[in-house]
């Protein structure tokens, strides 16, 4: 598989893990996130990941060895396991996996390493609550013991210098065990049934400090209670003062949930959001509270009590004891430098975020943009956060009153759409705030998204999808078709279609222009939860509750890949179309190659500890972002197998523009000027005050130095006197001790000398007896030898006698041996009695001196007890004085705080008044605008009525003109027939002209012409010559000239009306464009098409009018031509044709001008249509 994913950065903390914050070295901490452990470098902001075990159901506890090399992680799969990692290896190699053996263990709630890192203890959960001791490198269980049957065990630990001592604390349990002989034996017998111990720490090898649920600190020494402190009295006044301004009643006492010790003392949590530092006093085993550290309130939080109510779950100090870090039950990480806390001894110090503020509830929405490297998330913790995936920082965050269910970033990165429980809100991302811009009445919008062009956005309202215009904020389409809730929607790359899926098992493809459903795929046995669309918008990928991935093409399921009984919750497709990413209900991420294979093949990564809710790929295919119900946000780097990023087709350059409010900018600039002026004034005042204070302090320093010198001199004198007294007493004491030692040495020396003399005498006696025995033996040996030499020959004869003698001699030898043994025993008994006597004397002397020493010790202890009682009385009085001073200071602080609250409320009232005034002005301006728009609307309505009246009037005028045109058309037909006869007559006459030299044939042809063209009815007898012909011709001429003049006037009037209509249309268009400029919005495609169609209809009517004008002008020409031919003959025909030609030229000019005007209008309309057909630019 060519494409893989590698975790790059994570935002979040898994809060339910015991001991979830550890120091690896001075710059690196370890904390759990999702199903991974994160090694976070605080200075370089770099993260490395330790993945959890496959099929893991979650982590329960962490522990790090004393040498900070090994990390133990408690997980739960089919059975509880503890995995030990080697942190010095590059890949954090897994060393061993420990289990409970044959015992059934559901979980290990807490763990700890021994001081030499060879042993590991793990506390199993209920109901048995068994404690295991392993030699973990050999995976050998050394011992087990049942701790309790009632309540939970909260912490286990080793003695920091002794592997055999183990401390266990919990509800009604505080036990110290000693490991010996492969068993764990309890060594203490303290009754703890009434206490719930939440934490403990070893102060020394014999002292253990424990914290309880009721706010008590108890010091145990050698298993016995030494002292206890109740922290509720210290926190009572603060909690009561906060209770006055909180809506919730005071319900719980401060709990000591975490303790950590260091060289100067210890740090512990004292209630919600508070940590106190205690340091050693001059008295042995006593500690004094020196500083209080609190969690700061959030900047954009609407409920400040949430931050104050956080419980400190873990405290940890860096190896150099310079930094204190803490984790809370809301999944936040805080830190503070102890040097800064020391500088604020008299004041309350505040934590800082270790990295950033995290989500503490289910993340419901996720979105990215194109122009900026931003990620937007929404959560049920009522917050919206903006992250930067290039710099890995939190850019913006804001908390609201309602829960946020969905979020969508505009492609420009300047606007954000958030679906709340009451409304859908469009907001602007300012430089340091998120401001509401527009609200839509859509409740519980679980899914919303912007189109890639940014001009549209889709919002899900139950089973209906509403599509709005980002420009006009009007609802363009309302897509209905799903029977149940819509779970996911996605736009194609060209924004021409929208794909949706729902719980009804339907996947629909919608046309975003017409709103029609183009394709559908319905599978009622599956409730779809996620859908993705291919780059070519032809193939869809859907996942749902049936544990499979479906590839849908042309309303058909082409392929289906099973996920092996794991529910897929969301799906994403890379923009290259080669890789599919799937999120599952177990929190894992799967990478699948496309096209899909026949066999199920994927790469799986351990990611989250809960179901993945959303998943998005950035526009450049470089990063994959996933969020889950565990509140964590993972950023994955999409790489190839060689570990390099995917190649980009074009280098994407992100914009750096930001939005800011003009009023805020002006206010900040004014404040900056004012603050600069104040700074200059304060600098001058400080210089003057410093000079005055320097003089005063110099005087005081001189006085104090003189007093100190006098006190030093007097103290030195007292010191010399005391030193002399001490030397004298020490000399007397040394002399007495030396005399006693000398006497004791003399007595010991005398006793040793006397005993040595007695021992020497007895030893000399023993030597003499040994010599005698040796001599006797030699004599007998000599006698035997001589007797053997002298009597060898008679040996056989005298054998019996010699044997008898030998027996007698042997009896004597045995008797002598018995006597020597008896004497040796008597000698030993004598020596033993002498040693006992000397030991008894030494014991008596020792008891005597020990009795004297014991009496002296009793006297010394009595004096010490009296001194302790006096000191206790002194400290009690001092504590009472301090408590009184603290109460006085707290009352003063309370008064100051109340005054500050009153001032802040007054400022808020003034601010609200100014805001109300500003809003009243805005409302008045809007009402004025509305009034002006109403006026414009009235004028437009009036003009519309006038135009309708004129249209009716023009229609009435057109009908008689159409009748005249019909009559003139009939006359044109007649004229055309007469023209044909004239042409035929001209042809026949031309034939007769050939016979002009032959009169006979000419006469015959003329007679034929007469017969052919003259009917008998046409012949009228002429009484005489008609003298009115010229008058009739002139009358006809004047008539037709008047007709032509009327037609010209009518043509000019119609052209003027057309021009007036055109100017009105242009004015309407200019007004429309002016409104567009005022509102800052663009005309929609549908309205543009309507206007274009209207303009085309008007152009069609104008063309028809022009055609009618041309037909009228041509008709006039024919009428004039026929009249002239009938009445005037050949002489008047020339004059009429000349006039008709002039009139024709004039009408041609007019028609040419009209055609040019029509051409100009066509070009303008085409330019408008071409601009409307282009894709609208993004905001």
PDB file of C-alpha atoms in Angstrom, residues 1069 1073 1076 1082-1085 1088-1089 1091-1092 1163-1177:
ATOM      1  CA  UNK A1069     -31.016  48.241 -14.224  1.00  0.00           C
ATOM      2  CA  UNK A1073     -27.075  47.738  -9.588  1.00  0.00           C
ATOM      3  CA  UNK A1076     -26.546  45.636  -5.265  1.00  0.00           C
ATOM      4  CA  UNK A1082     -24.614  39.643  -6.083  1.00  0.00           C
ATOM      5  CA  UNK A1083     -27.538  38.902  -8.377  1.00  0.00           C
ATOM      6  CA  UNK A1084     -28.565  35.305  -8.436  1.00  0.00           C
ATOM      7  CA  UNK A1085     -28.404  33.240 -11.629  1.00  0.00           C
ATOM      8  CA  UNK A1088     -30.437  37.119 -14.213  1.00  0.00           C
ATOM      9  CA  UNK A1089     -31.990  34.539 -16.531  1.00  0.00           C
ATOM     10  CA  UNK A1091     -34.150  39.563 -16.778  1.00  0.00           C
ATOM     11  CA  UNK A1092     -32.404  38.240 -19.882  1.00  0.00           C
ATOM     12  CA  UNK A1163     -24.169  43.341 -27.240  1.00  0.00           C
ATOM     13  CA  UNK A1164     -25.143  44.711 -23.833  1.00  0.00           C
ATOM     14  CA  UNK A1165     -27.503  41.794 -23.196  1.00  0.00           C
ATOM     15  CA  UNK A1166     -24.849  39.281 -24.283  1.00  0.00           C
ATOM     16  CA  UNK A1167     -22.298  40.859 -21.942  1.00  0.00           C
ATOM     17  CA  UNK A1168     -24.798  40.578 -19.072  1.00  0.00           C
ATOM     18  CA  UNK A1169     -25.611  36.951 -19.856  1.00  0.00           C
ATOM     19  CA  UNK A1170     -21.927  36.021 -20.133  1.00  0.00           C
ATOM     20  CA  UNK A1171     -21.171  37.630 -16.770  1.00  0.00           C
ATOM     21  CA  UNK A1172     -24.132  35.894 -15.121  1.00  0.00           C
ATOM     22  CA  UNK A1173     -23.137  32.441 -16.447  1.00  0.00           C
ATOM     23  CA  UNK A1174     -19.676  32.575 -14.889  1.00  0.00           C
ATOM     24  CA  UNK A1175     -19.115  31.063 -11.467  1.00  0.00           C
ATOM     25  CA  UNK A1176     -19.637  33.521  -8.661  1.00  0.00           C
ATOM     26  CA  UNK A1177     -16.370  34.426  -6.925  1.00  0.00           C
TER      27      UNK A1177
END
